[in-house]
């Protein structure tokens, strides 16, 4: 759902291995590469849903501070992209829960035994979707009442952070739920216990920064799709493309710093594990793809006609998602290695 790298191990300590996946027919029927593409598309949508609104809210404040209406128009377009991605997130969350309940009842059993554990996570998700929808649909009224609209944007961002924190902490503890008696499971205790995990911050902080970077990069592709529909002039789209590229570069570099800190802080957890030798390779591949994406965006940032660099916009997003997929694999290494110590 919100942390795709945890999706194979959300509902119990028994993690399906490749042979089990092959036996289930998933790999045989669909193949590895189509599933990898679907995962990358899913990751793009999830990160965009998480990151679009913080960037949009920041641009709305910049519009007032710098007295430049183009910032507000860019925020409006980005919030619409974020809302569509959020609707996908809502549907994907519901579909994943329904699938595991119907097709994988053994995995869903911990949630069935302790349904209240899901309540904070789903409640935060619903609250976030409602606020995000209200924010993205109320731009016309913001002309007469900008302050309430900005306040709604801040509330949306706060709910986003709370939702991600609750989701991650719940999922970390979910891996050991089968070892706990259902009557002893309290939602607040679960959240606090997960937030106290050594994996909590190394997973949460990079994820939030990854979301900002992915939303900024996806925003550039969104400009291509909306160019004819939202005909706001050549000057606006040149400004929006440079703004999106600047955001993408800055947030990607911050995300790389966070990912580097995460790898450095968590490498001791992999000591003695066969995964230890692969961590630098996987993380290095993710960093390389992300840096290459920044080079594509640099062409857009320095160009006098940035909207002509459609190849750079699309290639930058693809490379960034590939990089984040690599970092997701690194995060999965950490979670797999530390399932036992969490118990």
mmCIF file of C-alpha atoms in Angstrom:
data_model
loop_
_atom_site.group_PDB
_atom_site.id
_atom_site.type_symbol
_atom_site.label_atom_id
_atom_site.label_comp_id
_atom_site.label_asym_id
_atom_site.label_seq_id
_atom_site.Cartn_x
_atom_site.Cartn_y
_atom_site.Cartn_z
ATOM 1 C CA UNK A 1 0.000 0.000 0.000
ATOM 2 C CA UNK A 2 2.005 3.014 1.229
ATOM 3 C CA UNK A 3 5.376 1.228 1.522
ATOM 4 C CA UNK A 4 5.545 -1.083 -1.514
ATOM 5 C CA UNK A 5 8.863 -2.633 -0.495
ATOM 6 C CA UNK A 6 7.073 -4.107 2.533
ATOM 7 C CA UNK A 7 4.175 -5.544 0.536
ATOM 8 C CA UNK A 8 5.480 -9.126 0.376
ATOM 9 C CA UNK A 9 5.724 -9.301 4.160
ATOM 10 C CA UNK A 10 2.871 -7.199 5.510
ATOM 11 C CA UNK A 11 0.778 -9.881 7.074
ATOM 12 C CA UNK A 12 2.935 -12.256 9.031
ATOM 13 C CA UNK A 13 6.452 -13.381 9.688
ATOM 14 C CA UNK A 14 6.374 -16.076 7.012
ATOM 15 C CA UNK A 15 7.574 -14.309 3.862
ATOM 16 C CA UNK A 16 6.860 -15.999 0.518
ATOM 17 C CA UNK A 17 10.086 -16.901 -1.250
ATOM 18 C CA UNK A 18 10.595 -17.138 -5.011
ATOM 19 C CA UNK A 19 9.806 -20.864 -5.068
ATOM 20 C CA UNK A 20 6.515 -20.246 -3.272
ATOM 21 C CA UNK A 21 5.651 -17.469 -5.716
ATOM 22 C CA UNK A 22 6.450 -19.777 -8.613
ATOM 23 C CA UNK A 23 4.327 -22.521 -7.090
ATOM 24 C CA UNK A 24 1.433 -20.098 -6.701
ATOM 25 C CA UNK A 25 1.507 -19.451 -10.449
ATOM 26 C CA UNK A 26 2.145 -15.725 -10.184
ATOM 27 C CA UNK A 27 5.561 -15.767 -11.868
ATOM 28 C CA UNK A 28 4.654 -18.631 -14.218
ATOM 29 C CA UNK A 29 1.474 -16.987 -15.460
ATOM 30 C CA UNK A 30 2.686 -13.413 -15.746
ATOM 31 C CA UNK A 31 6.493 -13.498 -15.911
ATOM 32 C CA UNK A 32 9.066 -11.567 -13.921
ATOM 33 C CA UNK A 33 9.434 -8.573 -16.231
ATOM 34 C CA UNK A 34 5.719 -7.706 -16.568
ATOM 35 C CA UNK A 35 5.409 -7.919 -12.784
ATOM 36 C CA UNK A 36 8.457 -5.667 -12.406
ATOM 37 C CA UNK A 37 6.891 -3.104 -14.756
ATOM 38 C CA UNK A 38 3.615 -3.231 -12.844
ATOM 39 C CA UNK A 39 5.480 -2.747 -9.579
ATOM 40 C CA UNK A 40 7.326 0.263 -11.019
ATOM 41 C CA UNK A 41 4.052 1.823 -12.207
ATOM 42 C CA UNK A 42 2.474 1.141 -8.826
ATOM 43 C CA UNK A 43 5.456 2.679 -7.048
ATOM 44 C CA UNK A 44 5.233 5.771 -9.276
ATOM 45 C CA UNK A 45 1.549 6.260 -8.491
ATOM 46 C CA UNK A 46 2.004 5.723 -4.747
ATOM 47 C CA UNK A 47 4.958 8.104 -4.474
ATOM 48 C CA UNK A 48 3.165 10.711 -6.593
ATOM 49 C CA UNK A 49 0.094 10.482 -4.376
ATOM 50 C CA UNK A 50 2.296 11.015 -1.335
ATOM 51 C CA UNK A 51 4.439 13.828 -2.731
ATOM 52 C CA UNK A 52 2.254 15.956 -4.999
ATOM 53 C CA UNK A 53 0.389 17.839 -2.287
ATOM 54 C CA UNK A 54 3.418 18.976 -0.243
ATOM 55 C CA UNK A 55 4.985 20.404 -3.418
ATOM 56 C CA UNK A 56 1.672 21.995 -4.439
ATOM 57 C CA UNK A 57 1.198 23.605 -1.021
ATOM 58 C CA UNK A 58 4.765 24.935 -1.071
ATOM 59 C CA UNK A 59 4.189 26.449 -4.527
ATOM 60 C CA UNK A 60 0.948 28.048 -3.348
ATOM 61 C CA UNK A 61 2.833 29.769 -0.535
ATOM 62 C CA UNK A 62 5.556 30.803 -2.994
ATOM 63 C CA UNK A 63 2.886 32.380 -5.203
ATOM 64 C CA UNK A 64 1.915 34.675 -2.348
ATOM 65 C CA UNK A 65 5.459 35.365 -1.200
ATOM 66 C CA UNK A 66 6.850 36.141 -4.659
ATOM 67 C CA UNK A 67 3.628 37.635 -6.074
ATOM 68 C CA UNK A 68 3.798 35.325 -9.081
ATOM 69 C CA UNK A 69 0.556 33.713 -10.226
ATOM 70 C CA UNK A 70 2.388 31.016 -12.210
ATOM 71 C CA UNK A 71 3.357 29.291 -8.949
ATOM 72 C CA UNK A 72 -0.329 29.001 -8.067
ATOM 73 C CA UNK A 73 -1.254 27.604 -11.475
ATOM 74 C CA UNK A 74 1.504 25.019 -11.193
ATOM 75 C CA UNK A 75 0.266 24.105 -7.713
ATOM 76 C CA UNK A 76 -3.248 23.695 -9.109
ATOM 77 C CA UNK A 77 -2.102 21.330 -11.845
ATOM 78 C CA UNK A 78 0.091 19.352 -9.466
ATOM 79 C CA UNK A 79 -2.708 18.956 -6.919
ATOM 80 C CA UNK A 80 -4.967 17.543 -9.624
ATOM 81 C CA UNK A 81 -2.288 14.992 -10.517
ATOM 82 C CA UNK A 82 -1.917 14.178 -6.829
ATOM 83 C CA UNK A 83 -5.649 13.668 -6.410
ATOM 84 C CA UNK A 84 -5.846 11.216 -9.317
ATOM 85 C CA UNK A 85 -2.876 9.318 -7.881
ATOM 86 C CA UNK A 86 -4.538 9.359 -4.451
ATOM 87 C CA UNK A 87 -7.702 7.824 -5.885
ATOM 88 C CA UNK A 88 -5.531 5.050 -7.290
ATOM 89 C CA UNK A 89 -3.910 4.634 -3.882
ATOM 90 C CA UNK A 90 -7.331 4.265 -2.269
ATOM 91 C CA UNK A 91 -8.457 1.687 -4.826
ATOM 92 C CA UNK A 92 -5.157 -0.208 -4.613
ATOM 93 C CA UNK A 93 -5.356 -0.340 -0.814
ATOM 94 C CA UNK A 94 -8.921 -1.664 -0.918
ATOM 95 C CA UNK A 95 -8.076 -4.160 -3.657
ATOM 96 C CA UNK A 96 -5.004 -5.506 -1.847
ATOM 97 C CA UNK A 97 -6.948 -6.038 1.374
ATOM 98 C CA UNK A 98 -9.814 -7.706 -0.504
ATOM 99 C CA UNK A 99 -7.417 -9.933 -2.454
ATOM 100 C CA UNK A 100 -5.631 -11.159 0.660
ATOM 101 C CA UNK A 101 -8.917 -11.700 2.477
ATOM 102 C CA UNK A 102 -10.345 -13.813 -0.367
ATOM 103 C CA UNK A 103 -7.263 -15.461 -1.907
ATOM 104 C CA UNK A 104 -4.747 -15.511 0.967
ATOM 105 C CA UNK A 105 -6.799 -15.940 4.153
ATOM 106 C CA UNK A 106 -3.757 -17.218 6.060
ATOM 107 C CA UNK A 107 -1.948 -13.925 5.442
ATOM 108 C CA UNK A 108 -5.071 -11.941 6.339
ATOM 109 C CA UNK A 109 -5.680 -13.876 9.570
ATOM 110 C CA UNK A 110 -3.707 -11.472 11.821
ATOM 111 C CA UNK A 111 -5.900 -8.578 10.647
ATOM 112 C CA UNK A 112 -9.054 -10.672 11.056
ATOM 113 C CA UNK A 113 -8.045 -11.605 14.608
ATOM 114 C CA UNK A 114 -7.239 -7.987 15.484
ATOM 115 C CA UNK A 115 -9.270 -5.724 13.145
ATOM 116 C CA UNK A 116 -8.807 -2.650 15.337
ATOM 117 C CA UNK A 117 -5.129 -2.567 14.366
ATOM 118 C CA UNK A 118 -6.204 -1.480 10.880
ATOM 119 C CA UNK A 119 -8.488 1.290 12.144
ATOM 120 C CA UNK A 120 -5.881 4.070 12.637
ATOM 121 C CA UNK A 121 -4.221 3.368 9.292
ATOM 122 C CA UNK A 122 -7.486 3.296 7.347
ATOM 123 C CA UNK A 123 -8.871 6.260 9.289
ATOM 124 C CA UNK A 124 -5.814 8.349 8.457
ATOM 125 C CA UNK A 125 -6.072 7.282 4.811
ATOM 126 C CA UNK A 126 -9.737 8.310 4.552
ATOM 127 C CA UNK A 127 -9.070 11.651 6.274
ATOM 128 C CA UNK A 128 -6.163 12.318 3.935
ATOM 129 C CA UNK A 129 -8.200 11.472 0.823
ATOM 130 C CA UNK A 130 -11.041 13.774 1.912
ATOM 131 C CA UNK A 131 -8.721 16.703 2.642
ATOM 132 C CA UNK A 132 -6.709 16.114 -0.527
ATOM 133 C CA UNK A 133 -9.895 16.064 -2.579
ATOM 134 C CA UNK A 134 -11.206 19.237 -0.956
ATOM 135 C CA UNK A 135 -7.877 20.992 -1.504
ATOM 136 C CA UNK A 136 -7.574 20.024 -5.166
ATOM 137 C CA UNK A 137 -11.212 20.897 -5.958
ATOM 138 C CA UNK A 138 -11.383 24.299 -4.245
ATOM 139 C CA UNK A 139 -8.969 26.396 -6.282
ATOM 140 C CA UNK A 140 -11.705 28.700 -7.608
ATOM 141 C CA UNK A 141 -12.819 29.640 -4.112
ATOM 142 C CA UNK A 142 -9.186 30.196 -3.097
ATOM 143 C CA UNK A 143 -9.160 33.424 -5.102
ATOM 144 C CA UNK A 144 -11.522 35.035 -2.596
ATOM 145 C CA UNK A 145 -10.402 33.058 0.464
ATOM 146 C CA UNK A 146 -6.711 32.148 0.051
ATOM 147 C CA UNK A 147 -5.997 31.710 3.769
ATOM 148 C CA UNK A 148 -8.521 28.869 4.389
ATOM 149 C CA UNK A 149 -7.271 27.124 1.256
ATOM 150 C CA UNK A 150 -3.671 27.321 2.447
ATOM 151 C CA UNK A 151 -4.748 26.062 5.873
ATOM 152 C CA UNK A 152 -6.475 23.125 4.183
ATOM 153 C CA UNK A 153 -3.256 22.420 2.294
ATOM 154 C CA UNK A 154 -1.218 22.408 5.500
ATOM 155 C CA UNK A 155 -3.749 20.044 7.094
ATOM 156 C CA UNK A 156 -3.489 17.746 4.073
ATOM 157 C CA UNK A 157 0.301 17.595 4.380
ATOM 158 C CA UNK A 158 0.135 16.924 8.130
ATOM 159 C CA UNK A 159 -2.370 14.116 7.566
ATOM 160 C CA UNK A 160 -0.051 12.701 4.915
ATOM 161 C CA UNK A 161 2.874 12.504 7.340
ATOM 162 C CA UNK A 162 0.663 11.001 10.060
ATOM 163 C CA UNK A 163 -0.768 8.461 7.614
ATOM 164 C CA UNK A 164 2.683 7.369 6.429
ATOM 165 C CA UNK A 165 3.989 7.104 9.995
ATOM 166 C CA UNK A 166 0.995 5.049 11.156
ATOM 167 C CA UNK A 167 1.125 2.849 8.062
ATOM 168 C CA UNK A 168 4.826 2.078 8.435
ATOM 169 C CA UNK A 169 4.713 1.467 12.182
ATOM 170 C CA UNK A 170 1.681 -0.807 11.817
ATOM 171 C CA UNK A 171 3.268 -2.800 9.014
ATOM 172 C CA UNK A 172 6.515 -3.261 10.900
ATOM 173 C CA UNK A 173 4.638 -4.685 13.872
ATOM 174 C CA UNK A 174 2.327 -6.680 11.578
ATOM 175 C CA UNK A 175 5.238 -8.968 10.815
ATOM 176 C CA UNK A 176 5.150 -10.246 14.406
ATOM 177 C CA UNK A 177 1.399 -10.094 15.060
ATOM 178 C CA UNK A 178 0.985 -13.900 14.859
ATOM 179 C CA UNK A 179 3.245 -14.187 17.927
ATOM 180 C CA UNK A 180 0.969 -11.921 19.986
ATOM 181 C CA UNK A 181 -2.401 -12.968 21.464
ATOM 182 C CA UNK A 182 -5.219 -10.987 19.768
ATOM 183 C CA UNK A 183 -6.617 -9.733 23.076
ATOM 184 C CA UNK A 184 -3.289 -8.078 23.913
ATOM 185 C CA UNK A 185 -3.097 -6.063 20.692
ATOM 186 C CA UNK A 186 -3.938 -2.378 21.163
ATOM 187 C CA UNK A 187 -3.756 -0.023 18.134
ATOM 188 C CA UNK A 188 -1.923 2.676 20.087
ATOM 189 C CA UNK A 189 0.564 0.154 21.472
ATOM 190 C CA UNK A 190 1.129 -1.220 17.968
ATOM 191 C CA UNK A 191 1.843 2.266 16.565
ATOM 192 C CA UNK A 192 4.214 3.162 19.402
ATOM 193 C CA UNK A 193 5.970 -0.183 19.166
ATOM 194 C CA UNK A 194 6.459 0.156 15.420
ATOM 195 C CA UNK A 195 7.655 3.768 15.721
ATOM 196 C CA UNK A 196 10.262 2.612 18.223
ATOM 197 C CA UNK A 197 11.718 0.118 15.766
ATOM 198 C CA UNK A 198 15.283 0.650 14.567
ATOM 199 C CA UNK A 199 13.899 0.486 11.020
ATOM 200 C CA UNK A 200 11.233 3.183 11.430
ATOM 201 C CA UNK A 201 13.141 6.394 10.639
ATOM 202 C CA UNK A 202 15.532 4.816 8.078
ATOM 203 C CA UNK A 203 12.454 3.759 6.098
ATOM 204 C CA UNK A 204 10.139 6.735 6.744
ATOM 205 C CA UNK A 205 12.414 9.714 6.007
ATOM 206 C CA UNK A 206 13.752 8.446 2.649
ATOM 207 C CA UNK A 207 10.226 7.439 1.624
ATOM 208 C CA UNK A 208 8.840 10.932 2.215
ATOM 209 C CA UNK A 209 11.691 12.557 0.290
ATOM 210 C CA UNK A 210 11.381 9.970 -2.485
ATOM 211 C CA UNK A 211 7.711 10.932 -2.737
ATOM 212 C CA UNK A 212 8.551 14.622 -3.194
ATOM 213 C CA UNK A 213 11.071 13.785 -5.922
ATOM 214 C CA UNK A 214 8.754 11.403 -7.763
ATOM 215 C CA UNK A 215 5.834 13.849 -7.645
ATOM 216 C CA UNK A 216 8.031 16.628 -9.043
ATOM 217 C CA UNK A 217 9.267 14.371 -11.847
ATOM 218 C CA UNK A 218 5.767 13.100 -12.601
ATOM 219 C CA UNK A 219 4.598 16.715 -12.642
ATOM 220 C CA UNK A 220 6.835 17.355 -15.660
ATOM 221 C CA UNK A 221 5.193 14.510 -17.577
ATOM 222 C CA UNK A 222 1.810 15.794 -16.395
ATOM 223 C CA UNK A 223 2.590 19.152 -18.029
ATOM 224 C CA UNK A 224 2.978 17.358 -21.363
ATOM 225 C CA UNK A 225 -0.409 15.690 -20.946
ATOM 226 C CA UNK A 226 -2.179 18.894 -19.854
ATOM 227 C CA UNK A 227 -0.522 21.276 -22.337
ATOM 228 C CA UNK A 228 -3.447 21.384 -24.784
ATOM 229 C CA UNK A 229 -6.194 20.982 -22.202
ATOM 230 C CA UNK A 230 -5.011 23.755 -19.865
ATOM 231 C CA UNK A 231 -3.984 26.356 -22.432
ATOM 232 C CA UNK A 232 -2.336 28.856 -20.084
ATOM 233 C CA UNK A 233 0.224 30.163 -22.516
ATOM 234 C CA UNK A 234 3.795 29.449 -23.555
ATOM 235 C CA UNK A 235 5.286 31.598 -20.801
ATOM 236 C CA UNK A 236 3.475 29.658 -18.092
ATOM 237 C CA UNK A 237 4.539 26.246 -19.383
ATOM 238 C CA UNK A 238 8.150 27.359 -19.729
ATOM 239 C CA UNK A 239 8.016 28.569 -16.121
ATOM 240 C CA UNK A 240 6.250 25.411 -14.907
ATOM 241 C CA UNK A 241 8.729 23.109 -16.655
ATOM 242 C CA UNK A 242 11.710 24.888 -15.109
ATOM 243 C CA UNK A 243 10.017 24.960 -11.708
ATOM 244 C CA UNK A 244 9.221 21.249 -11.879
ATOM 245 C CA UNK A 245 12.754 20.431 -12.995
ATOM 246 C CA UNK A 246 14.209 22.512 -10.166
ATOM 247 C CA UNK A 247 12.003 20.772 -7.621
ATOM 248 C CA UNK A 248 12.873 17.368 -9.084
ATOM 249 C CA UNK A 249 16.625 17.998 -8.876
ATOM 250 C CA UNK A 250 16.543 19.456 -5.357
ATOM 251 C CA UNK A 251 14.262 16.800 -3.876
ATOM 252 C CA UNK A 252 16.107 13.954 -5.606
ATOM 253 C CA UNK A 253 19.433 15.122 -4.177
ATOM 254 C CA UNK A 254 17.833 15.344 -0.719
ATOM 255 C CA UNK A 255 16.350 11.876 -1.205
ATOM 256 C CA UNK A 256 19.775 10.529 -2.191
ATOM 257 C CA UNK A 257 21.274 11.982 0.993
ATOM 258 C CA UNK A 258 18.495 10.342 3.025
ATOM 259 C CA UNK A 259 18.938 7.014 1.234
ATOM 260 C CA UNK A 260 22.687 7.196 1.809
ATOM 261 C CA UNK A 261 22.141 7.864 5.503
ATOM 262 C CA UNK A 262 19.650 4.996 5.644
ATOM 263 C CA UNK A 263 22.128 2.558 4.079
ATOM 264 C CA UNK A 264 24.969 3.766 6.326
ATOM 265 C CA UNK A 265 22.818 3.579 9.476
ATOM 266 C CA UNK A 266 21.401 0.147 8.746
ATOM 267 C CA UNK A 267 24.351 -1.708 7.193
ATOM 268 C CA UNK A 268 25.391 -3.119 10.609
ATOM 269 C CA UNK A 269 21.996 -4.862 10.750
ATOM 270 C CA UNK A 270 23.046 -6.944 7.736
ATOM 271 C CA UNK A 271 26.305 -8.101 9.328
ATOM 272 C CA UNK A 272 26.861 -11.773 8.594
ATOM 273 C CA UNK A 273 23.936 -11.895 6.165
ATOM 274 C CA UNK A 274 24.341 -12.974 2.523
ATOM 275 C CA UNK A 275 22.375 -9.825 1.672
ATOM 276 C CA UNK A 276 25.234 -7.649 2.952
ATOM 277 C CA UNK A 277 27.307 -8.033 -0.221
ATOM 278 C CA UNK A 278 24.383 -7.007 -2.423
ATOM 279 C CA UNK A 279 23.359 -3.899 -0.483
ATOM 280 C CA UNK A 280 26.120 -1.581 -1.852
ATOM 281 C CA UNK A 281 25.474 -2.818 -5.398
ATOM 282 C CA UNK A 282 21.726 -2.268 -5.214
ATOM 283 C CA UNK A 283 22.037 1.094 -3.464
ATOM 284 C CA UNK A 284 24.747 2.201 -5.904
ATOM 285 C CA UNK A 285 22.549 1.316 -8.869
ATOM 286 C CA UNK A 286 19.716 3.340 -7.359
ATOM 287 C CA UNK A 287 21.992 6.328 -6.790
ATOM 288 C CA UNK A 288 23.409 6.135 -10.315
ATOM 289 C CA UNK A 289 19.977 6.088 -11.940
ATOM 290 C CA UNK A 290 18.829 9.007 -9.779
ATOM 291 C CA UNK A 291 21.879 11.132 -10.618
ATOM 292 C CA UNK A 292 21.398 10.434 -14.321
ATOM 293 C CA UNK A 293 17.785 11.583 -13.977
ATOM 294 C CA UNK A 294 19.035 14.857 -12.476
ATOM 295 C CA UNK A 295 21.212 15.402 -15.557
ATOM 296 C CA UNK A 296 18.153 15.132 -17.800
ATOM 297 C CA UNK A 297 16.299 17.662 -15.646
ATOM 298 C CA UNK A 298 19.299 20.002 -15.752
ATOM 299 C CA UNK A 299 18.829 20.287 -19.528
ATOM 300 C CA UNK A 300 15.228 21.359 -18.914
ATOM 301 C CA UNK A 301 16.209 23.825 -16.213
ATOM 302 C CA UNK A 302 18.745 25.617 -18.418
ATOM 303 C CA UNK A 303 16.757 25.533 -21.652
ATOM 304 C CA UNK A 304 15.041 28.564 -23.198
ATOM 305 C CA UNK A 305 12.356 26.211 -24.563
ATOM 306 C CA UNK A 306 11.979 23.603 -21.788
ATOM 307 C CA UNK A 307 8.709 22.115 -23.054
ATOM 308 C CA UNK A 308 10.545 20.814 -26.117
ATOM 309 C CA UNK A 309 12.562 18.479 -23.893
ATOM 310 C CA UNK A 310 9.808 15.877 -23.634
ATOM 311 C CA UNK A 311 12.312 13.046 -23.933
ATOM 312 C CA UNK A 312 14.222 14.404 -20.934
ATOM 313 C CA UNK A 313 11.011 14.736 -18.917
ATOM 314 C CA UNK A 314 9.940 11.156 -19.567
ATOM 315 C CA UNK A 315 13.444 9.689 -19.271
ATOM 316 C CA UNK A 316 14.045 11.496 -15.990
ATOM 317 C CA UNK A 317 10.912 10.012 -14.457
ATOM 318 C CA UNK A 318 11.720 6.504 -15.712
ATOM 319 C CA UNK A 319 15.277 6.653 -14.362
ATOM 320 C CA UNK A 320 14.109 8.023 -11.025
ATOM 321 C CA UNK A 321 11.555 5.251 -10.595
ATOM 322 C CA UNK A 322 14.175 2.637 -11.502
ATOM 323 C CA UNK A 323 16.458 4.144 -8.884
ATOM 324 C CA UNK A 324 13.742 4.097 -6.254
ATOM 325 C CA UNK A 325 12.892 0.493 -7.151
ATOM 326 C CA UNK A 326 16.519 -0.352 -6.370
ATOM 327 C CA UNK A 327 16.294 1.465 -3.044
ATOM 328 C CA UNK A 328 13.039 -0.414 -2.392
ATOM 329 C CA UNK A 329 14.906 -3.695 -2.835
ATOM 330 C CA UNK A 330 17.526 -2.463 -0.362
ATOM 331 C CA UNK A 331 14.765 -1.638 2.130
ATOM 332 C CA UNK A 332 13.290 -5.095 1.646
ATOM 333 C CA UNK A 333 16.721 -6.594 2.461
ATOM 334 C CA UNK A 334 16.677 -4.738 5.768
ATOM 335 C CA UNK A 335 13.158 -5.794 6.667
ATOM 336 C CA UNK A 336 13.769 -9.432 5.773
ATOM 337 C CA UNK A 337 16.966 -9.511 7.834
ATOM 338 C CA UNK A 338 15.360 -7.886 10.871
ATOM 339 C CA UNK A 339 12.044 -9.697 11.147
ATOM 340 C CA UNK A 340 13.319 -11.802 14.049
ATOM 341 C CA UNK A 341 14.893 -8.958 16.099
ATOM 342 C CA UNK A 342 11.619 -7.025 15.971
ATOM 343 C CA UNK A 343 9.743 -9.749 17.849
#
